[in-house]
């Protein structure tokens, strides 16, 4: 065996079939059967990796799901390193992209394997997750086995990887991550970041499951995103472009659009949402001349259709794009060629992008059922829990917050309390946003459309006493989390003062005032990183309460208050306390500004993975 292992050291990973055949041999001794596979695995680690990677099945594992997620969290980039990387912007993104390409060969994933996944690749600033979900739903309804990779997750990390619309099991997630980690550690390869790891994990799962189609949502940007290692997708799509991640992608719409357009590939068509700023469409055209996609089409939103599975007018654009992506993919799957969509000659502008015709009634009938049944957690989602109605939307850009406000204005009865008289509901805003975003720009469209009686601001920390592994985030420090919460709190009150100059809030403390243990009361913040635990134990919050004011001249006076909360659990507990004291009054809670916040609230509420 020792001689055999030394000879094996000269063999490449291309000898997997030989090893697989050899390992299948068994012999009998003393009435017992023995297999060579465990012995080969013991003397030759490279064989063990090659053998397991060549099999289309779930690998064996000893890790629990919790252990797997803890290990996955160790691949997160800590706050200090991330700050340095942001300074390098696109250069750093390029380095990360190249690192992923290097790891692929160690994992025995080739471009031929990726071509076999028949990928649909989707980028954009907002709506790319919804578009991915719509696309998956359409193709699954037609009988295809689908793989879907999206980010971020809402409650559990395994939600990022779905087979036929369902998140993979905890055991399967743990098994694949254990094999992935051990393979890279044995090879001495550097393990990529959290996002890149979940993406590579998704590829392994999709190959193992033998999916017909893999729908991949870009994580950040496009050109240097880990998902862009796929060199031959079947079709690409780009959703609405907005200002986001400007430190990395650029500070203008055109710069960001150029990064998103980096997913365009030669010999495959790209479909983009038609309703975009001129500079965005110009960037798409510029990219098409250099990257030379087979064709570039602009897709108008659906019109005259019933309600979709995901609410909001903006979803009409996402659904329309999904229909075109699914149709292009299906035609290529059947004929190994692309059909040319009907072009609307009446709507051409100065741009060279061809705009597709709206769907005919017959074409709509083909996709109506999957579009109407499609649900996507945390996007335009309404949950009724006892006398509390929760409204969730992970909007985190100006455009998406504007769209969320439009949706809320349509589903909340009397959103601005214009009817006056006795108020029939107590409306609470729960808000936070992640670093680099301007909270005033996100809050303004919400406050222009919806009247809130209270606003609660908390960091994206589920529970400072017992944090769930799936909700851990090492990308930012505790101090930065609290600083951002305070910034959101101040932005909210600034907007209220602009709208009502008489609103001059003064800071008050709740009955159990904050203390750091020295007997000294805090005046500027509800808690610091050193006192956050004691703050939660004392159920402390800092409150700014304004005078009773006449709302929009209705004659109905309300008191608007805003509170800083130490964590998401404190917010949920507070809402339940308000609910228990609100006999006969409905409590309406809007959670928005951050997908991580939405996920944290759902997790603390004990909602199941969907």
XYZ file of C-alpha atoms in Angstrom:
610
model
C 0.000 0.000 0.000
C 2.849 2.398 0.772
C 4.432 1.649 -2.630
C 1.035 2.076 -4.283
C 0.475 5.447 -2.632
C 3.869 6.733 -3.750
C 3.070 5.778 -7.355
C -0.339 7.459 -7.035
C 1.333 10.722 -6.055
C 2.430 11.095 -9.686
C -1.116 10.820 -11.019
C -3.284 13.829 -11.748
C -6.894 14.394 -10.766
C -7.832 13.231 -14.288
C -7.366 9.681 -13.011
C -10.581 9.873 -10.960
C -12.232 7.133 -13.014
C -9.335 4.766 -12.359
C -9.512 5.385 -8.628
C -13.287 5.024 -8.633
C -13.039 1.644 -10.373
C -10.304 0.454 -8.048
C -12.175 1.542 -4.921
C -15.223 -0.426 -6.002
C -13.269 -3.687 -5.651
C -13.885 -5.666 -2.482
C -12.667 -8.957 -1.113
C -13.758 -11.456 1.521
C -11.740 -12.568 4.487
C -12.915 -14.512 7.555
C -16.539 -14.290 6.374
C -16.357 -10.485 6.182
C -16.342 -8.137 3.177
C -13.772 -5.393 2.852
C -13.551 -2.458 0.495
C -10.360 -0.791 -0.706
C -11.935 2.664 -0.545
C -11.269 3.425 3.167
C -7.674 2.191 2.827
C -7.070 4.285 -0.263
C -8.587 7.291 1.477
C -6.299 6.791 4.451
C -3.051 6.584 2.475
C -3.858 9.075 -0.240
C -5.772 12.257 0.664
C -5.727 13.496 -2.933
C -7.541 10.345 -3.985
C -10.158 10.968 -1.296
C -10.871 14.453 -2.634
C -10.942 13.350 -6.258
C -13.200 10.401 -5.496
C -15.747 12.410 -3.524
C -15.819 15.254 -6.051
C -16.400 12.869 -8.952
C -19.567 11.450 -7.397
C -22.968 12.963 -8.090
C -24.302 12.512 -4.567
C -24.363 14.224 -1.195
C -20.992 13.715 0.571
C -20.764 12.161 4.018
C -20.424 14.595 6.890
C -19.822 14.773 10.610
C -20.590 18.478 11.060
C -23.928 19.640 12.376
C -25.666 22.514 10.595
C -24.719 24.864 13.461
C -21.056 23.843 13.202
C -21.161 24.393 9.452
C -22.592 27.912 9.797
C -20.048 28.775 12.502
C -17.295 27.721 10.125
C -18.882 29.634 7.263
C -18.976 32.744 9.442
C -15.210 32.461 9.931
C -14.848 33.256 6.210
C -16.453 36.679 6.704
C -14.125 39.624 6.244
C -13.734 41.504 9.518
C -14.613 45.180 9.742
C -11.053 46.560 9.746
C -9.945 44.551 6.696
C -13.177 45.367 4.863
C -12.613 49.086 5.403
C -9.178 48.791 3.771
C -10.605 46.805 0.884
C -13.275 49.429 0.230
C -10.520 51.993 -0.244
C -9.153 49.860 -3.070
C -12.611 49.666 -4.657
C -12.769 47.782 -7.949
C -9.112 46.727 -7.646
C -9.976 44.686 -4.565
C -13.013 43.199 -6.297
C -10.720 42.080 -9.127
C -8.401 40.329 -6.648
C -11.304 38.480 -5.049
C -12.588 37.434 -8.478
C -9.203 35.969 -9.447
C -8.997 34.110 -6.120
C -12.292 32.355 -6.876
C -11.043 31.294 -10.316
C -7.944 29.744 -8.738
C -10.004 27.730 -6.244
C -12.235 26.236 -8.942
C -9.578 23.835 -10.199
C -8.920 22.568 -6.672
C -12.631 21.861 -6.321
C -12.542 20.009 -9.652
C -15.080 22.415 -11.212
C -14.381 23.186 -14.870
C -15.888 25.639 -17.322
C -17.332 22.611 -19.099
C -19.142 21.739 -15.854
C -20.492 25.293 -15.617
C -21.673 25.223 -19.220
C -23.532 22.023 -18.347
C -25.487 23.946 -15.691
C -27.024 26.080 -18.485
C -26.810 29.251 -16.429
C -29.136 32.258 -16.388
C -27.106 35.146 -14.935
C -28.904 38.157 -13.391
C -27.425 41.473 -12.174
C -28.878 44.838 -11.136
C -29.263 47.251 -8.228
C -32.806 46.351 -7.227
C -35.148 43.578 -8.211
C -32.537 41.008 -9.191
C -33.633 38.627 -6.416
C -37.296 38.957 -7.384
C -36.450 38.530 -11.076
C -34.438 35.404 -10.246
C -37.373 34.005 -8.258
C -39.860 34.752 -11.058
C -37.559 33.116 -13.633
C -37.119 30.028 -11.470
C -40.857 29.743 -10.905
C -41.612 29.880 -14.652
C -39.084 27.185 -15.580
C -40.012 24.923 -12.650
C -43.656 25.122 -13.716
C -42.579 23.837 -17.143
C -41.071 20.730 -15.558
C -37.393 21.672 -15.431
C -35.291 20.865 -12.361
C -34.045 24.229 -11.141
C -31.128 25.437 -9.048
C -31.346 28.966 -7.629
C -28.540 30.915 -5.948
C -29.414 34.241 -4.280
C -28.171 36.485 -1.478
C -28.420 37.564 1.223
C -30.361 34.946 3.148
C -33.299 35.957 5.326
C -33.275 33.532 8.264
C -30.822 30.687 7.532
C -27.748 30.574 5.288
C -29.024 27.498 3.412
C -31.752 29.665 1.826
C -29.115 30.942 -0.592
C -29.095 27.560 -2.349
C -32.432 26.182 -3.561
C -33.415 23.130 -5.569
C -36.833 23.395 -7.242
C -37.559 26.488 -5.154
C -36.846 24.819 -1.803
C -33.753 25.579 0.339
C -31.444 22.591 0.613
C -31.668 20.664 3.878
C -29.513 21.481 6.874
C -27.721 18.125 6.574
C -26.977 18.627 2.892
C -25.675 22.150 3.506
C -23.394 20.906 6.311
C -22.130 17.955 4.249
C -21.196 20.024 1.211
C -19.559 22.768 3.296
C -17.502 20.227 5.266
C -16.254 18.574 2.083
C -15.522 21.977 0.521
C -13.569 23.208 3.552
C -11.559 20.016 4.027
C -10.704 19.875 0.322
C -9.263 23.396 0.329
C -7.474 22.948 3.662
C -5.788 19.716 2.523
C -4.617 21.408 -0.668
C -3.257 24.400 1.238
C -5.517 26.665 -0.824
C -6.719 29.924 0.686
C -10.458 29.725 1.426
C -12.379 32.569 -0.292
C -14.816 34.981 1.356
C -18.242 34.130 2.796
C -20.111 35.097 -0.373
C -17.679 33.336 -2.704
C -17.852 30.225 -0.538
C -21.651 30.090 -0.650
C -21.520 30.590 -4.426
C -18.969 27.805 -4.960
C -21.020 25.658 -2.609
C -24.073 26.324 -4.772
C -22.182 25.181 -7.876
C -21.184 21.956 -6.113
C -24.769 21.334 -5.035
C -26.191 22.075 -8.494
C -23.682 19.718 -10.141
C -24.394 17.056 -7.547
C -28.173 17.374 -7.970
C -28.011 17.386 -11.770
C -30.200 20.465 -12.281
C -31.446 21.402 -15.751
C -30.857 25.119 -15.174
C -28.938 27.221 -12.643
C -30.212 30.752 -12.013
C -27.444 32.859 -10.471
C -28.046 36.230 -8.832
C -25.002 38.525 -8.785
C -23.842 39.522 -5.312
C -22.148 42.901 -5.874
C -21.668 44.719 -9.167
C -21.153 42.195 -11.924
C -17.845 42.516 -13.746
C -15.740 41.280 -10.816
C -18.434 39.425 -8.898
C -17.642 35.800 -8.030
C -20.617 34.635 -10.109
C -18.998 36.088 -13.247
C -16.559 33.170 -13.448
C -19.255 31.530 -15.604
C -17.907 32.116 -19.111
C -20.797 30.666 -21.131
C -24.206 31.441 -19.630
C -27.234 30.759 -21.792
C -28.760 34.203 -21.222
C -28.088 37.285 -19.049
C -30.435 39.825 -17.496
C -29.932 43.226 -15.854
C -32.606 44.799 -13.658
C -33.053 48.426 -12.576
C -29.858 50.378 -11.842
C -29.581 52.732 -8.844
C -26.882 54.371 -6.739
C -25.519 51.707 -4.378
C -22.126 50.519 -3.087
C -20.626 53.687 -4.542
C -17.290 53.208 -2.733
C -16.691 50.081 -4.812
C -18.777 50.445 -7.976
C -18.471 54.179 -8.650
C -20.355 57.317 -7.754
C -22.458 57.780 -10.894
C -25.272 55.819 -12.522
C -23.109 55.248 -15.595
C -20.159 53.909 -13.593
C -22.394 51.498 -11.707
C -24.183 50.431 -14.898
C -20.830 49.640 -16.536
C -19.965 47.344 -13.638
C -23.345 45.604 -13.846
C -23.023 45.235 -17.623
C -19.787 43.312 -17.032
C -21.834 40.084 -17.009
C -22.567 40.404 -20.759
C -20.997 37.542 -22.712
C -20.209 36.948 -26.344
C -22.601 34.620 -28.168
C -25.386 34.979 -25.599
C -28.197 37.579 -25.506
C -28.683 40.108 -22.712
C -32.057 41.509 -21.674
C -32.306 44.713 -19.599
C -35.211 46.572 -18.042
C -36.226 49.334 -20.453
C -37.246 52.033 -17.961
C -33.785 53.339 -17.002
C -31.965 56.665 -16.917
C -30.420 57.664 -20.247
C -26.884 57.400 -18.866
C -27.619 53.818 -17.770
C -28.821 52.808 -21.247
C -25.770 54.539 -22.734
C -23.524 52.470 -20.443
C -25.250 49.272 -21.592
C -24.711 50.254 -25.226
C -21.058 51.082 -24.540
C -20.521 47.725 -22.874
C -22.223 45.877 -25.709
C -19.701 47.254 -28.218
C -16.770 45.884 -26.199
C -18.241 42.678 -24.713
C -20.247 41.901 -27.874
C -23.275 40.007 -26.554
C -25.245 38.176 -29.232
C -28.012 40.785 -28.855
C -29.129 43.474 -26.413
C -32.849 43.879 -25.723
C -34.761 46.324 -23.511
C -37.866 44.877 -21.842
C -40.907 47.051 -21.007
C -42.994 46.244 -17.932
C -46.052 44.016 -18.072
C -49.343 45.804 -18.665
C -52.980 44.851 -18.155
C -52.146 41.800 -16.029
C -53.783 40.547 -12.817
C -51.987 40.734 -9.480
C -48.590 39.003 -9.328
C -47.390 36.765 -6.516
C -45.165 39.617 -5.349
C -46.954 42.919 -4.805
C -45.861 46.336 -6.032
C -45.879 48.096 -9.395
C -42.105 47.650 -9.673
C -42.589 43.876 -9.844
C -44.235 44.291 -13.257
C -40.780 45.189 -14.642
C -39.080 42.302 -12.872
C -41.701 39.814 -14.035
C -41.466 41.022 -17.638
C -37.690 40.573 -17.600
C -38.075 37.102 -16.063
C -40.467 36.056 -18.835
C -37.981 37.037 -21.556
C -35.091 35.290 -19.783
C -37.106 32.097 -19.339
C -38.320 32.131 -22.950
C -34.801 32.671 -24.345
C -33.428 29.880 -22.132
C -36.201 27.437 -23.038
C -35.826 28.015 -26.789
C -32.069 27.493 -26.557
C -32.605 24.343 -24.479
C -34.935 22.900 -27.119
C -33.187 24.049 -30.309
C -29.621 24.971 -29.265
C -30.270 28.386 -30.809
C -31.960 31.655 -29.913
C -35.226 33.021 -31.204
C -35.552 36.730 -31.919
C -38.229 38.340 -29.729
C -40.814 40.594 -31.355
C -39.458 44.152 -31.501
C -41.642 47.187 -30.860
C -40.690 49.601 -33.652
C -42.983 52.323 -32.283
C -41.064 52.813 -29.039
C -37.502 53.095 -30.336
C -35.508 56.020 -28.940
C -32.093 57.424 -29.723
C -30.652 54.303 -28.079
C -29.594 51.362 -30.220
C -31.103 48.835 -27.807
C -34.070 47.017 -29.381
C -37.203 47.123 -27.213
C -39.286 43.978 -27.087
C -43.032 43.936 -27.723
C -45.331 43.619 -24.682
C -46.630 40.087 -24.102
C -49.671 38.979 -26.027
C -52.625 37.455 -24.179
C -51.547 33.980 -25.255
C -47.984 34.539 -24.032
C -49.292 35.833 -20.708
C -51.522 32.789 -20.266
C -48.435 30.556 -20.522
C -46.706 32.219 -17.560
C -49.590 33.565 -15.493
C -49.762 30.705 -12.979
C -46.051 30.641 -11.980
C -45.901 34.452 -11.807
C -48.981 34.594 -9.594
C -47.842 31.775 -7.303
C -44.283 33.083 -6.878
C -43.393 34.332 -3.399
C -40.092 35.788 -2.232
C -39.543 36.163 1.546
C -38.895 39.662 2.816
C -40.091 41.405 -0.339
C -43.514 43.061 -0.140
C -44.499 40.476 2.462
C -47.430 40.781 4.870
C -47.786 38.599 7.971
C -50.733 38.671 10.387
C -49.800 37.581 13.908
C -52.667 37.999 16.389
C -53.604 41.700 16.323
C -50.253 42.735 14.797
C -49.926 43.167 11.045
C -46.288 43.039 9.938
C -45.205 44.559 6.603
C -41.743 43.493 5.400
C -39.750 44.896 2.524
C -35.970 44.747 2.304
C -35.775 47.988 0.280
C -32.317 49.515 0.712
C -31.880 52.052 -2.101
C -33.769 55.286 -2.765
C -35.616 53.762 -5.729
C -36.555 50.591 -3.869
C -37.734 52.581 -0.816
C -39.858 54.704 -3.135
C -41.335 51.521 -4.608
C -41.901 50.120 -1.100
C -43.717 53.313 -0.104
C -45.990 52.972 -3.144
C -46.752 49.376 -2.194
C -47.419 50.277 1.451
C -49.654 53.154 0.402
C -51.795 50.637 -1.468
C -52.082 47.960 1.228
C -52.331 50.061 4.404
C -55.770 51.523 5.059
C -55.746 55.321 5.409
C -51.915 55.571 5.240
C -51.797 59.279 6.115
C -54.616 59.247 8.713
C -56.529 61.679 6.520
C -59.931 60.542 7.770
C -59.323 61.990 11.223
C -61.399 60.954 14.216
C -60.493 58.053 16.465
C -57.410 56.252 15.133
C -58.118 52.560 14.487
C -54.485 51.446 14.339
C -51.150 52.164 15.952
C -48.501 52.304 13.216
C -44.820 51.657 13.954
C -41.803 52.005 11.654
C -38.819 49.715 12.315
C -35.843 50.948 10.321
C -32.120 50.568 9.835
C -29.781 50.734 6.872
C -26.301 49.443 6.209
C -23.116 51.466 5.928
C -22.508 53.809 3.025
C -26.178 54.653 2.529
C -27.883 57.953 3.324
C -30.746 57.212 5.759
C -32.513 60.503 4.963
C -32.827 59.586 1.281
C -34.273 56.181 2.205
C -36.663 57.488 4.872
C -38.025 60.439 2.941
C -40.213 58.546 0.402
C -41.609 56.405 3.236
C -42.536 59.383 5.400
C -44.039 61.261 2.462
C -46.470 58.421 1.840
C -47.096 56.830 5.263
C -47.891 58.365 8.660
C -46.260 56.585 11.613
C -47.070 57.046 15.287
C -43.719 55.647 16.360
C -40.353 54.857 14.829
C -37.917 52.327 16.289
C -34.265 52.253 15.295
C -31.931 49.378 16.091
C -28.683 47.885 14.780
C -28.828 44.729 12.657
C -28.137 42.635 15.743
C -30.737 39.973 16.469
C -30.070 39.532 20.189
C -27.046 40.756 22.106
C -27.482 37.997 24.674
C -27.975 35.022 22.356
C -26.979 35.656 18.760
C -28.008 33.099 16.120
C -25.119 31.871 13.983
C -27.061 32.544 10.757
C -27.485 36.206 11.767
C -23.855 36.893 12.737
C -22.109 39.691 10.836
C -18.407 40.381 11.352
C -18.249 42.861 8.474
C -18.897 45.790 10.800
C -17.984 46.619 14.374
C -20.432 47.062 17.243
C -19.530 50.746 17.517
C -20.209 51.214 13.789
C -23.586 49.462 14.145
C -24.631 51.774 16.959
C -23.311 54.849 15.166
C -25.371 53.998 12.103
C -28.475 53.407 14.225
C -28.012 56.862 15.775
C -27.593 58.364 12.312
C -30.916 56.839 11.188
C -32.571 58.107 14.385
C -31.339 61.665 13.762
C -32.298 61.583 10.075
C -35.876 60.621 10.945
C -36.301 63.494 13.379
C -34.694 65.969 10.970
C -37.287 65.055 8.350
C -40.121 65.508 10.864
C -38.790 68.940 11.804
C -38.627 69.920 8.131
C -42.245 68.914 7.623
C -43.420 70.566 10.850
C -41.207 73.402 12.187
C -43.167 73.300 15.453
C -41.974 69.741 15.987
C -39.049 70.366 18.322
C -38.395 67.060 20.073
C -36.496 66.854 23.291
C -34.643 63.793 24.436
C -36.265 61.928 27.286
C -35.461 58.680 29.018
C -37.859 55.839 29.641
C -38.688 55.009 33.240
C -35.760 52.673 33.620
C -33.035 55.093 32.560
C -29.724 54.012 31.135
C -26.723 53.520 33.282
C -23.249 52.217 32.637
C -22.915 50.966 36.216
C -21.289 54.128 37.527
C -24.578 55.825 38.314
C -23.932 58.250 35.458
C -26.792 58.603 32.967
C -26.065 58.514 29.261
C -27.417 61.477 27.356
C -26.273 61.019 23.769
C -26.879 57.336 23.106
C -29.020 54.566 24.459
C -26.059 52.269 24.759
C -22.422 51.858 23.947
C -20.565 48.693 23.005
C -19.549 48.280 26.642
C -23.023 48.672 28.124
C -25.243 47.125 25.484
C -25.996 43.966 27.483
C -27.020 45.812 30.614
C -29.037 48.146 28.436
C -31.070 45.239 27.073
C -31.559 43.770 30.540
C -33.031 47.071 31.706
C -35.298 47.309 28.637
C -33.901 50.759 28.107
C -34.614 53.029 25.180
C -33.955 56.630 24.352
C -37.096 58.464 23.312
C -37.624 61.677 21.407
C -41.210 62.759 21.845
C -42.728 65.720 20.073
C -45.705 67.845 20.929
C -49.149 66.732 19.818
C -49.525 68.066 16.298
C -52.357 68.346 13.799
C -51.660 65.764 11.078
C -52.111 67.166 7.566
C -54.820 69.565 8.771
C -57.192 66.697 9.579
C -58.002 67.937 13.063
C -56.703 64.648 14.458
C -53.750 65.078 16.812
C -51.113 62.432 17.384
C -47.881 62.173 19.322
C -44.931 61.037 17.233
C -42.053 59.401 19.065
C -38.824 57.778 17.980
C -36.738 55.359 19.998
C -33.283 53.870 19.824
C -33.338 50.188 20.674
C -30.293 48.022 21.508
C -31.176 45.061 19.273
C -33.891 43.471 17.161
C -35.217 41.328 20.000
C -35.829 44.481 22.046
C -37.872 45.853 19.116
C -40.011 42.710 18.809
C -40.552 42.585 22.585
C -41.576 46.253 22.581
C -44.066 45.708 19.739
C -45.660 42.810 21.623
C -45.888 44.969 24.739
C -47.651 47.710 22.753
C -49.957 45.060 21.270
C -50.899 43.675 24.691
C -51.853 47.177 25.873
C -53.740 48.127 22.703
C -57.111 46.627 23.377
C -59.258 46.876 20.259
C -56.564 48.759 18.346
C -54.679 47.106 15.512
C -50.908 47.399 15.572
C -49.251 47.826 12.150
C -45.479 47.408 11.905
C -43.431 48.307 8.817
C -39.927 46.777 8.717
C -37.671 48.130 5.974
C -34.337 49.749 5.049
C -32.198 46.611 5.154
C -32.630 42.991 4.116
C -30.522 42.002 7.138
C -32.961 43.847 9.411
C -35.924 42.074 7.793
C -34.249 38.707 8.255
C -33.356 39.474 11.855
C -36.932 40.407 12.757
C -38.341 37.288 11.069
C -35.775 35.119 12.867
C -36.533 36.643 16.278
C -40.265 36.180 15.612
C -39.565 32.477 15.088
C -40.782 32.419 11.487
C -39.875 29.277 9.521
C -37.542 29.184 6.533
C -39.625 29.524 3.348
